[in-house]
mmCIF file of C-alpha atoms in Angstrom:
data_model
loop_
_atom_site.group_PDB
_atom_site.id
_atom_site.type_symbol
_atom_site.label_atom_id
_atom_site.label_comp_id
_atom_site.label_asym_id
_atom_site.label_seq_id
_atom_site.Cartn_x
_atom_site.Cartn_y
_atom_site.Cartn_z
ATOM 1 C CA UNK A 524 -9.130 44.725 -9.368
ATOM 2 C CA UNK A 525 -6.828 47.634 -9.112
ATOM 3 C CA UNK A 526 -5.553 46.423 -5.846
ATOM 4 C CA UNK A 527 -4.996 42.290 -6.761
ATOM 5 C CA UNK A 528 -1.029 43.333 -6.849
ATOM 6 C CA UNK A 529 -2.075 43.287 -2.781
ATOM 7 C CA UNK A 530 -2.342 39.360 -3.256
ATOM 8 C CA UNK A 531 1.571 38.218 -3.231
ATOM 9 C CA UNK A 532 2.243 40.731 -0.608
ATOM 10 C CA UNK A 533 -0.133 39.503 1.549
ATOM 11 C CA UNK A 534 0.712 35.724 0.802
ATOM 12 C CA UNK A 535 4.172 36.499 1.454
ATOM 13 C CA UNK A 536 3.975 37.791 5.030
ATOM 14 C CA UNK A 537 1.037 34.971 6.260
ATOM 15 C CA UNK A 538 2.695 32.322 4.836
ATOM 16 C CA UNK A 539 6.168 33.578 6.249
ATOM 17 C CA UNK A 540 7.283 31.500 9.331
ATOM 18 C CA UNK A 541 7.155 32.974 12.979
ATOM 19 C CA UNK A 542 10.819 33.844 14.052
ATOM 20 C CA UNK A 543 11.987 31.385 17.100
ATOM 21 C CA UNK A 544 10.408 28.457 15.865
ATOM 22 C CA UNK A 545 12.660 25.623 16.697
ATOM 23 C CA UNK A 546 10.432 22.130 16.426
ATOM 24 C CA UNK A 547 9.350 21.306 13.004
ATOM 25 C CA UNK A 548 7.045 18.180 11.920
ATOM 26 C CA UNK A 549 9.584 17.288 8.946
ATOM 27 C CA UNK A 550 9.259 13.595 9.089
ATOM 28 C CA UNK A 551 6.351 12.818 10.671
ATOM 29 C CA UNK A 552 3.636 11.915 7.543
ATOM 30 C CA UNK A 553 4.094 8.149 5.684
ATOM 31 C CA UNK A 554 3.870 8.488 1.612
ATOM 32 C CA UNK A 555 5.923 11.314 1.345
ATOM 33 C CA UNK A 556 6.185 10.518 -2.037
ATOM 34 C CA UNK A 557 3.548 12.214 -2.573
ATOM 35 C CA UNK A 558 5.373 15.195 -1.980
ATOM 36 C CA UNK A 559 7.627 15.307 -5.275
ATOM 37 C CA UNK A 560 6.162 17.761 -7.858
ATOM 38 C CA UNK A 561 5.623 16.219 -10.918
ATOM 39 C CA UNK A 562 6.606 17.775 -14.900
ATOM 40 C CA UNK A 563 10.182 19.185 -15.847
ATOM 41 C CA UNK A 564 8.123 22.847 -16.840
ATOM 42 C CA UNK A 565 6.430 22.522 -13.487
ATOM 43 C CA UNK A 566 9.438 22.226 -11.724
ATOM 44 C CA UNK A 567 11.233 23.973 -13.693
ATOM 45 C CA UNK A 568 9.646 26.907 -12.074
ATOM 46 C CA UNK A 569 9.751 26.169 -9.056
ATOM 47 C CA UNK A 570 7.233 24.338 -8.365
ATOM 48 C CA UNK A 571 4.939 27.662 -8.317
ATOM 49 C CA UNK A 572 2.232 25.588 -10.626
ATOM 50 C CA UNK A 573 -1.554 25.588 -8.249
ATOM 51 C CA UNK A 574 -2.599 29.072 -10.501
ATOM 52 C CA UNK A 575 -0.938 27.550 -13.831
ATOM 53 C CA UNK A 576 -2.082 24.027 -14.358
ATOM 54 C CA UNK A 577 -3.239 24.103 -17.779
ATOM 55 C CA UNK A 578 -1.696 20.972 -19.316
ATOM 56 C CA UNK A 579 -1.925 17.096 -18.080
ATOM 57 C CA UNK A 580 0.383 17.390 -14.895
ATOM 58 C CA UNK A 581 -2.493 19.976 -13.568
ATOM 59 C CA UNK A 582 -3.793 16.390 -12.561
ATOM 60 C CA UNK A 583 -1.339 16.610 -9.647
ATOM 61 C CA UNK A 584 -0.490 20.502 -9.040
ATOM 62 C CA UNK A 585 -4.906 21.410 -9.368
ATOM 63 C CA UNK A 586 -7.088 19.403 -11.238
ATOM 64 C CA UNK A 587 -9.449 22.413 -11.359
ATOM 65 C CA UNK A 588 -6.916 23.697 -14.235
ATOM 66 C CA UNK A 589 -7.808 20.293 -17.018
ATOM 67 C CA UNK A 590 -10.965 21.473 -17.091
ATOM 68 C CA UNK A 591 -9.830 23.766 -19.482
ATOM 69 C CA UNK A 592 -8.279 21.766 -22.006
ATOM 70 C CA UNK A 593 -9.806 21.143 -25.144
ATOM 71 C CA UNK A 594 -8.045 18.253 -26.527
ATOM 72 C CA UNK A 595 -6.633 14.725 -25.130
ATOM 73 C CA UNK A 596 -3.139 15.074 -23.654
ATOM 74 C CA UNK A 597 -1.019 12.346 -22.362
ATOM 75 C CA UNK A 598 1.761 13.374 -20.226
ATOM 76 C CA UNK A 599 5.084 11.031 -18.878
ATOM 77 C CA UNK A 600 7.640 12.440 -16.896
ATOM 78 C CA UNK A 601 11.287 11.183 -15.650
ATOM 79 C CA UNK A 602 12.731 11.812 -12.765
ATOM 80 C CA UNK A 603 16.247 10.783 -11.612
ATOM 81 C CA UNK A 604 15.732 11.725 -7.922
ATOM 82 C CA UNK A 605 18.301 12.086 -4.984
ATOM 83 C CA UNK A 606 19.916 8.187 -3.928
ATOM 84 C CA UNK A 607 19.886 6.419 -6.800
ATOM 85 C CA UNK A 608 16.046 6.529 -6.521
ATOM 86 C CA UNK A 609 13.449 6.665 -9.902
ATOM 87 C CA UNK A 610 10.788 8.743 -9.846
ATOM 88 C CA UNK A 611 8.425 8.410 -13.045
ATOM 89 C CA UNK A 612 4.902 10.189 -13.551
ATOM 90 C CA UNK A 613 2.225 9.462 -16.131
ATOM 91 C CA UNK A 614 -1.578 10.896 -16.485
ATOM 92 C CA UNK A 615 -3.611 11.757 -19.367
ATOM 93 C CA UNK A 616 -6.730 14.386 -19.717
ATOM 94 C CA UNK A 617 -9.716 13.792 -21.988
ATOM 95 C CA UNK A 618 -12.389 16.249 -22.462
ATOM 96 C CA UNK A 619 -15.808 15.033 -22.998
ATOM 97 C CA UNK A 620 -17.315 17.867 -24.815
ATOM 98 C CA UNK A 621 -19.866 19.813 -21.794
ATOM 99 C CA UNK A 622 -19.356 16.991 -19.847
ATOM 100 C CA UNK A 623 -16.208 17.740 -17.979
ATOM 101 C CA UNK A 624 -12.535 16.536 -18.542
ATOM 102 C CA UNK A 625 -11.873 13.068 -17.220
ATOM 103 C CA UNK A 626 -8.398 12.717 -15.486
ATOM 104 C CA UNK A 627 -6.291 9.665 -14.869
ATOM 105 C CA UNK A 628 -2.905 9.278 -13.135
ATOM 106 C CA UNK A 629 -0.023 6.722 -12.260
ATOM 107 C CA UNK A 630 2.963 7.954 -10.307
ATOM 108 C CA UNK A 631 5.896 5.604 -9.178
ATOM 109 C CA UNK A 632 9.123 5.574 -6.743
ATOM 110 C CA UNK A 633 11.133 2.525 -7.430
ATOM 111 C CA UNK A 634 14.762 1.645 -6.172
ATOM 112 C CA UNK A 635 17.107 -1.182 -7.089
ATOM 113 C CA UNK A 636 17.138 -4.642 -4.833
ATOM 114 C CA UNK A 637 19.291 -3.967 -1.865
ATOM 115 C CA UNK A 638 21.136 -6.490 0.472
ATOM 116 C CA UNK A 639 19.438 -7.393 3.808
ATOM 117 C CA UNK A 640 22.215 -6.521 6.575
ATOM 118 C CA UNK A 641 22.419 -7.430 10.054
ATOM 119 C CA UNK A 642 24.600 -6.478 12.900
ATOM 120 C CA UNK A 643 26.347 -9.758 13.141
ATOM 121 C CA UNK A 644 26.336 -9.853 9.347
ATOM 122 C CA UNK A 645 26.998 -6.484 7.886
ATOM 123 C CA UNK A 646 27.922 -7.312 4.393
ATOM 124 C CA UNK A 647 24.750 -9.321 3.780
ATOM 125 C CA UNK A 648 22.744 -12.065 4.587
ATOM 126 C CA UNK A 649 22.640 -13.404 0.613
ATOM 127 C CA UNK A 650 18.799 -12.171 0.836
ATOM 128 C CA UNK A 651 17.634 -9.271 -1.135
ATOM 129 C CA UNK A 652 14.549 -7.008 -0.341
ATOM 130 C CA UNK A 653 12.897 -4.056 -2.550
ATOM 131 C CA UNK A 654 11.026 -0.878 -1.964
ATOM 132 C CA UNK A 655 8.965 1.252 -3.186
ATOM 133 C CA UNK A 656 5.436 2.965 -3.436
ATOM 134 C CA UNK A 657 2.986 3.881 -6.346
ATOM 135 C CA UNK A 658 -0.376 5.879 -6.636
ATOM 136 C CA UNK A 659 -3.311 5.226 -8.559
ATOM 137 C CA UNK A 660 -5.254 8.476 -9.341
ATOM 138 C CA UNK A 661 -8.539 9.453 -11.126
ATOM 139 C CA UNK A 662 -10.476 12.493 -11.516
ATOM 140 C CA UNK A 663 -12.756 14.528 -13.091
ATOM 141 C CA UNK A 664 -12.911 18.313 -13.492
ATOM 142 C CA UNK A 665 -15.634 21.445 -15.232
ATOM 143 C CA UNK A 666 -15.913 24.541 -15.916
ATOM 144 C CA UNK A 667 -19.002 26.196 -13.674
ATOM 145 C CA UNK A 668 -18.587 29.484 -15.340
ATOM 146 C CA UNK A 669 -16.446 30.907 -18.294
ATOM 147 C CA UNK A 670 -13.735 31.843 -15.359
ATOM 148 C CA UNK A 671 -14.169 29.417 -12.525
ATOM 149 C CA UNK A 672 -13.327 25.753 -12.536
ATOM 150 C CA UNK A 673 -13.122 23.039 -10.333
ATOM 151 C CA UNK A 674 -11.777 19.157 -10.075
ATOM 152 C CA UNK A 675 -11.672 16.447 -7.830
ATOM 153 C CA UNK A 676 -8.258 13.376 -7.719
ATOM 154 C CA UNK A 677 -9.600 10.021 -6.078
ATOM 155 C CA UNK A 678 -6.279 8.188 -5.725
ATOM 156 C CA UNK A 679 -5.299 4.835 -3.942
ATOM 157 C CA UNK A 680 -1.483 4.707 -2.501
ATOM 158 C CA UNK A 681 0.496 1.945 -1.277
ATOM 159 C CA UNK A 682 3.995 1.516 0.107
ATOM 160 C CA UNK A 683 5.915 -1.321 0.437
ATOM 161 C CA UNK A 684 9.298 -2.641 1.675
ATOM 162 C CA UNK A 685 10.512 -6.274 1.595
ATOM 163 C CA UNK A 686 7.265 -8.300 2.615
ATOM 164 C CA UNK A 687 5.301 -5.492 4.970
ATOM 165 C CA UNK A 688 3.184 -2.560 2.954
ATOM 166 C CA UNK A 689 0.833 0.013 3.695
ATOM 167 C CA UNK A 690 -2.174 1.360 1.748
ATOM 168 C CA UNK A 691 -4.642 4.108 1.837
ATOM 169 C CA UNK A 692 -7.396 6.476 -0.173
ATOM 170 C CA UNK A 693 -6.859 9.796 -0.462
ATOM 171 C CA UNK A 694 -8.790 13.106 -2.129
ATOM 172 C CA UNK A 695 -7.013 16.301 -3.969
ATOM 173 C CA UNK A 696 -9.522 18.924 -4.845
ATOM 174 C CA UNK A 697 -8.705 22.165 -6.633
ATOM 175 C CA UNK A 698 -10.202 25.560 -7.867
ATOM 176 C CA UNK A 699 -9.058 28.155 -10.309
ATOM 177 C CA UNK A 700 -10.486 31.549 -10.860
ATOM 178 C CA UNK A 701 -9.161 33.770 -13.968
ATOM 179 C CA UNK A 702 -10.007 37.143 -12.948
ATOM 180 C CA UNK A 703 -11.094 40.294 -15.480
ATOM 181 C CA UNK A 704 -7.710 42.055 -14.687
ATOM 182 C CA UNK A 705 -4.898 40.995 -17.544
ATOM 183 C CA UNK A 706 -5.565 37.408 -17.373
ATOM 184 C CA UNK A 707 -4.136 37.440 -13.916
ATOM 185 C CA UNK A 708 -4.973 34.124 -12.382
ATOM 186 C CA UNK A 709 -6.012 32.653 -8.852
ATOM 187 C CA UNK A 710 -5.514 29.195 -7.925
ATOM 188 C CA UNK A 711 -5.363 27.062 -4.854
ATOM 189 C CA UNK A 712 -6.028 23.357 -3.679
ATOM 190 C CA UNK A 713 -5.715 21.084 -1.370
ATOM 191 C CA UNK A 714 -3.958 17.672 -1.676
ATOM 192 C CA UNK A 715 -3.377 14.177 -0.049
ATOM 193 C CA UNK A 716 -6.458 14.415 2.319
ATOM 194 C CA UNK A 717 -7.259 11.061 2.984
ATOM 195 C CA UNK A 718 -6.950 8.008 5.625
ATOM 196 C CA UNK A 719 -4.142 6.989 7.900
ATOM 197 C CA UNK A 720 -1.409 4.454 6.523
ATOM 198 C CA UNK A 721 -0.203 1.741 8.625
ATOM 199 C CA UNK A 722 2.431 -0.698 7.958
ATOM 200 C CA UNK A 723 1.470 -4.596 7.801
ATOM 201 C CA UNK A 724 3.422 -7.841 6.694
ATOM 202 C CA UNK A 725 5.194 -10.911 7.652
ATOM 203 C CA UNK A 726 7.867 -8.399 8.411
ATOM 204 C CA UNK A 727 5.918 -7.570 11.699
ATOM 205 C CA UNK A 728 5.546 -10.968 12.770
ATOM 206 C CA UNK A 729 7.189 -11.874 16.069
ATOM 207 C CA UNK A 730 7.383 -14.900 18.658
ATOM 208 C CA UNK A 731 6.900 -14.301 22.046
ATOM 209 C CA UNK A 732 6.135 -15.882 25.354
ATOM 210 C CA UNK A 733 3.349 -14.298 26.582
ATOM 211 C CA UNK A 734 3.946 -15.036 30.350
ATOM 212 C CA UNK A 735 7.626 -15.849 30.858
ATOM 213 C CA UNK A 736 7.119 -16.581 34.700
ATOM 214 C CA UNK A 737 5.373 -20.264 33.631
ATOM 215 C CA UNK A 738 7.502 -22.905 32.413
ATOM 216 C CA UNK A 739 6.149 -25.666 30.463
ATOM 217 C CA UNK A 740 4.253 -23.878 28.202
ATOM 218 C CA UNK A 741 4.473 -22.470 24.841
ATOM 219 C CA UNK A 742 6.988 -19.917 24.089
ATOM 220 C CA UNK A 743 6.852 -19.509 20.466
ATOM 221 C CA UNK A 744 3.313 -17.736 20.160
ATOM 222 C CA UNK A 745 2.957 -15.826 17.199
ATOM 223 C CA UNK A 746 2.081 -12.345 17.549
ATOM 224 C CA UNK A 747 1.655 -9.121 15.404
ATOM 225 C CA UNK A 748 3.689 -5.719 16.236
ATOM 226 C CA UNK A 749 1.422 -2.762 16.869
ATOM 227 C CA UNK A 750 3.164 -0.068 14.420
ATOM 228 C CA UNK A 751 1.606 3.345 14.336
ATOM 229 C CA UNK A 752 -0.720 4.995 12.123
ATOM 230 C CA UNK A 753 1.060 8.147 10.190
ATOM 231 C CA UNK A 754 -1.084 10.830 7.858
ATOM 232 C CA UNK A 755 -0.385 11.319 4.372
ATOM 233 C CA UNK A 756 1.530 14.782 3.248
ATOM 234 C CA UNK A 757 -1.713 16.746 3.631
ATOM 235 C CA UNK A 758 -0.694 20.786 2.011
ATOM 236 C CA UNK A 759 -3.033 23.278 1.049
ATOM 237 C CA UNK A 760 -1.322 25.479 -2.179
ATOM 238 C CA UNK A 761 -2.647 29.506 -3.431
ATOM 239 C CA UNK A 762 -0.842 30.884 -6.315
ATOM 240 C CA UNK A 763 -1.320 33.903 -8.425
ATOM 241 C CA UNK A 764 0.054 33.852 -12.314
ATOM 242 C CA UNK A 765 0.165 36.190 -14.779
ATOM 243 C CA UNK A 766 1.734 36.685 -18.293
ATOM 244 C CA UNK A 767 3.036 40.260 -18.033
ATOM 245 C CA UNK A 768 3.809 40.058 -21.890
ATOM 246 C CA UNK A 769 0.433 39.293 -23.180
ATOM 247 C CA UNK A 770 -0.199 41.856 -25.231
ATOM 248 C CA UNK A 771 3.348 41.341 -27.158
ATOM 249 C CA UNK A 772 2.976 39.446 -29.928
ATOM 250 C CA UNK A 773 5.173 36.071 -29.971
ATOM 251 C CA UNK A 774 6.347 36.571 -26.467
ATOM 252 C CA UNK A 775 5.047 35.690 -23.373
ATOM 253 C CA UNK A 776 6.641 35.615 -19.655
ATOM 254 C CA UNK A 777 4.786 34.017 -16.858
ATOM 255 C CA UNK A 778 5.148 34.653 -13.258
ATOM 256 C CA UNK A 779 3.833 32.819 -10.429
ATOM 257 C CA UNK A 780 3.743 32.859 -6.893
ATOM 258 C CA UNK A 781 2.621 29.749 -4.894
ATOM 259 C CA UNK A 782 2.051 29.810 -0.864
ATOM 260 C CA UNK A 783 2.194 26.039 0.867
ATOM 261 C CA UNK A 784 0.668 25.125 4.290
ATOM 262 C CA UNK A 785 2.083 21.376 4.633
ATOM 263 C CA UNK A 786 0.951 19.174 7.819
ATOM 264 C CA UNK A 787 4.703 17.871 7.888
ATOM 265 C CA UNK A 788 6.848 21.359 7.409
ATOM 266 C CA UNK A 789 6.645 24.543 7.971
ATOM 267 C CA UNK A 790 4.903 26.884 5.712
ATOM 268 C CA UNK A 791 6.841 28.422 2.381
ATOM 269 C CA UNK A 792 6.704 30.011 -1.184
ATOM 270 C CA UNK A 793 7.629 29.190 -4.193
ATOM 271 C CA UNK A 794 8.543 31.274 -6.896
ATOM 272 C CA UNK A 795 8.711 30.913 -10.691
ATOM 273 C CA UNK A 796 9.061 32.095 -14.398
ATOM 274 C CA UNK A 797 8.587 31.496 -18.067
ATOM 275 C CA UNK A 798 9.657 33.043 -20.701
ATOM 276 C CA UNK A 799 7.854 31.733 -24.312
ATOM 277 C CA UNK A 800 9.411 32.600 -27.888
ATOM 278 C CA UNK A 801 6.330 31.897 -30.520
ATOM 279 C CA UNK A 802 4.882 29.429 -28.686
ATOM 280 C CA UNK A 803 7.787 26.990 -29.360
ATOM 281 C CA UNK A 804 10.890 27.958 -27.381
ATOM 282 C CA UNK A 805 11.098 28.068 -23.441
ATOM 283 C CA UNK A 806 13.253 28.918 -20.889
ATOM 284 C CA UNK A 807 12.184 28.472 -17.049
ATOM 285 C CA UNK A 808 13.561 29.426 -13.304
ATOM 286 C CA UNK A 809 12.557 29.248 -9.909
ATOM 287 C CA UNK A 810 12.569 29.296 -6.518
ATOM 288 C CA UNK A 811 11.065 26.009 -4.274
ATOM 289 C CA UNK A 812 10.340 26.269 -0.633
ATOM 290 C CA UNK A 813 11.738 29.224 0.561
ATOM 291 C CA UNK A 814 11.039 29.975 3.922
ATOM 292 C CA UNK A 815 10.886 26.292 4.432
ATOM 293 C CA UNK A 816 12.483 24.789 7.291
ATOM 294 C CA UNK A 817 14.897 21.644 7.148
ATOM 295 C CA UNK A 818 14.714 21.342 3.605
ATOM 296 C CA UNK A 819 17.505 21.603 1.126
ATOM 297 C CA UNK A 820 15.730 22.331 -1.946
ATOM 298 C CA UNK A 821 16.458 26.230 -3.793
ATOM 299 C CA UNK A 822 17.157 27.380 -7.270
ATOM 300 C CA UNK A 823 15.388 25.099 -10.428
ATOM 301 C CA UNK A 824 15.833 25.970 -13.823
ATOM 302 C CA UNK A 825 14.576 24.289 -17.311
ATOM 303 C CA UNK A 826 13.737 24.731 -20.993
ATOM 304 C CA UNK A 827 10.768 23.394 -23.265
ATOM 305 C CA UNK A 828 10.143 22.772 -27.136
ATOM 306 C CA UNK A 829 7.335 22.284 -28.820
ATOM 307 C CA UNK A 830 6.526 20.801 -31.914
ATOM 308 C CA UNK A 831 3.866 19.844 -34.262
ATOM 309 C CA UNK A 832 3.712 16.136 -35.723
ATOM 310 C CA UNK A 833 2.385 15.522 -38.919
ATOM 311 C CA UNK A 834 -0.316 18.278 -38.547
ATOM 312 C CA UNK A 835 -2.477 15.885 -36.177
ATOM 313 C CA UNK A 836 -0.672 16.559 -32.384
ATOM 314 C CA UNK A 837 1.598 18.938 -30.692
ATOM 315 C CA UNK A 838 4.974 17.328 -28.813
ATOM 316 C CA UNK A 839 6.189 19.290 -25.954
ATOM 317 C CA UNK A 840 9.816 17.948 -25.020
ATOM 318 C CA UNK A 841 10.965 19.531 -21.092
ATOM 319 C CA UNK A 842 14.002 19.555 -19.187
ATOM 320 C CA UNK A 843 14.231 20.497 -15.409
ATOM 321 C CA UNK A 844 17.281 21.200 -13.216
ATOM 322 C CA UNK A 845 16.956 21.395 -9.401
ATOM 323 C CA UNK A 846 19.401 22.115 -6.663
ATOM 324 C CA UNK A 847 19.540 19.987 -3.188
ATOM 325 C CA UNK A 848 21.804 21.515 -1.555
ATOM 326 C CA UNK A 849 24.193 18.627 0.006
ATOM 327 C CA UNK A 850 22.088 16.181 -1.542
ATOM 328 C CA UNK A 851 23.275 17.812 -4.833
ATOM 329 C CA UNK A 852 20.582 18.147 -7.869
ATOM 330 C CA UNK A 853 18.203 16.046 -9.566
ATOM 331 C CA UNK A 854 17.208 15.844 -13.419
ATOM 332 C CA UNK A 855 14.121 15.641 -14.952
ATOM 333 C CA UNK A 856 12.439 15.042 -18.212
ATOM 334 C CA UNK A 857 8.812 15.314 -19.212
ATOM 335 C CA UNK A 858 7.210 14.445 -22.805
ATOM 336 C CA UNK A 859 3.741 15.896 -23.475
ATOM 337 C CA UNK A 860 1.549 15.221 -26.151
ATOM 338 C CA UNK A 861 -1.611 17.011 -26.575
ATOM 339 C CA UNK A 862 -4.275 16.268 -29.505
ATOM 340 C CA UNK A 863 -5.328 19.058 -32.132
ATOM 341 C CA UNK A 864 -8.743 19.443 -32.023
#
């Protein structure tokens, strides 16, 4: 145990990239929406969450981590993301005694209607299209020791633009380990494995001749584009955390390192912090995907209350700040409540 400091260090230089790598796969998966992290503390720090997850958004970061909740939470989180585009998050954990925790998600990116535009009609056509995608997650998740847990995410996903969509099934699974030495944790997990999404619609539905060297016959055969078939946003995630102020009464401050191994980037860390006054008072920052090729995501920062209600439930009110670089930032706010058992 005297030697887990060894861990970041080691996480650090085989998750670092290769120098004179020049081709990266950014752009190459469909659903990347699966991609945005989910909960303003989450974010907050960085994103450095897979050895954390002990509230409702574990659901997304490692379900292995609701397995240790006691009580019901239900989580929603806000998210005003980059161009105009909403980005909203909802899941709720329920213990069932020594049964497990039973996990259930909803996460949504909607845009407003937008003008169709052609090239002989650039300012509009008078038709309007919308798109979008949503995913449709359950889970369950136990403890199979007092230190090791483990959960499973079935989700369905679907994305859709104007009258064309695409669906598919995909699998997160997650582990956490809290080890003997000062609470320090391990976590890791591996998300959006699943089937191959293709696009389908009226949108793909053309009229061709299929032999243009007879006359007479018919030239308006309906046909069906072939599109390609693209992966989901397959990463695997290992984090350490550790509250370094433990043993202080009132205070606590949480660090975490996460290391990411995505099948449409390069690999990277993320970094984060917490700092916790009484158990009510919060202030985060982090660091997202550094190390991270073509990606304009860096510094994050947030702050968190809690607050009993009435004696019965405990409100935890986030806020999350994160930079984009020439995209500029994005804003997001979280409201979890949890039960009191």
């Amino acid at each position: 145990m005297k030697r887990l400091w060894l861990v970041p260090v080691l996480m650090s230089v085989l998750f670092t990239p290769s120098q004179g790598e020049t081709v990266t796969k950014t752009g190459t998966t469909a659903a990347t929406f699966l991609s945005i992290g989910v909960g303003s503390r989450a974010l907050g720090m960085g994103g450095a969450y897979v050895a954390v997850a002990n509230d409702a958004s574990a659901l997304y970061w490692n379900p292995a981590g609701a397995a240790r909740l006691e009580t019901s939470q239900f989580m929603f989180s806000h998210n005003e993301w980059i161009a105009d585009i909403n980005f909203d998050y909802a899941a709720t954990a329920i213990p069932m005694g020594s049964g497990g925790v039973l996990g259930l998600s909803a996460t949504f990116l909607t845009m407003g209607e937008q003008m169709v535009r052609t090239v002989s009609q650039p300012e509009g056509t008078g038709e309007k299209f919308d798109a979008g995608s949503y995913a449709m997650a359950v889970g369950y998740s136990m403890m199979l020791t007092d230190r090791f847990s483990i959960g499973f995410m079935g989700k369905y996903v679907r994305e859709y633009i104007k009258d064309s969509s695409a669906g598919g099934l995909a699998l997160d699974i997650g582990t956490l380990f809290e080890t003997q030495w000062r609470g320090l944790m391990l976590g890791m997990s591996i998300s959006n494995f699943g089937t191959k999404m293709q696009m389908a619609g009226n949108d793909v539905l053309v009229q061709v001749d299929p032999d243009p060297t007879i006359e007479g016959n018919n030239e308006n055969i309906n046909a069906n584009l072939s599109l390609d078939k693209f992966d989901m946003p397959l990463v695997f995630r290992v984090g350490v955390a550790m509250d370094v102020l433990r043993d202080v009464p009132g205070n606590s401050l949480l660090l975490s390192i996460d290391a990411l191994h995505p099948n449409d980037n390069s690999e990277a860390m993320d970094f984060g912090m917490e700092y916790g006054f009484m158990d009510r008072l919060y202030i985060r920052a982090g660091y997202k995907s550094a190390f991270m090729e073509d990606t304009e995501e860096g510094l994050t920062a947030g702050a968190g209350l809690s607050l009993a209600i009435l004696g019965s439930a405990n409100l935890n009110v986030d806020y999350a700040y994160q930079s984009f670089g020439r995209l500029e930032q994005a804003h997001r706010v979280s409201v979890l409540v949890s039960t009191i058992g």
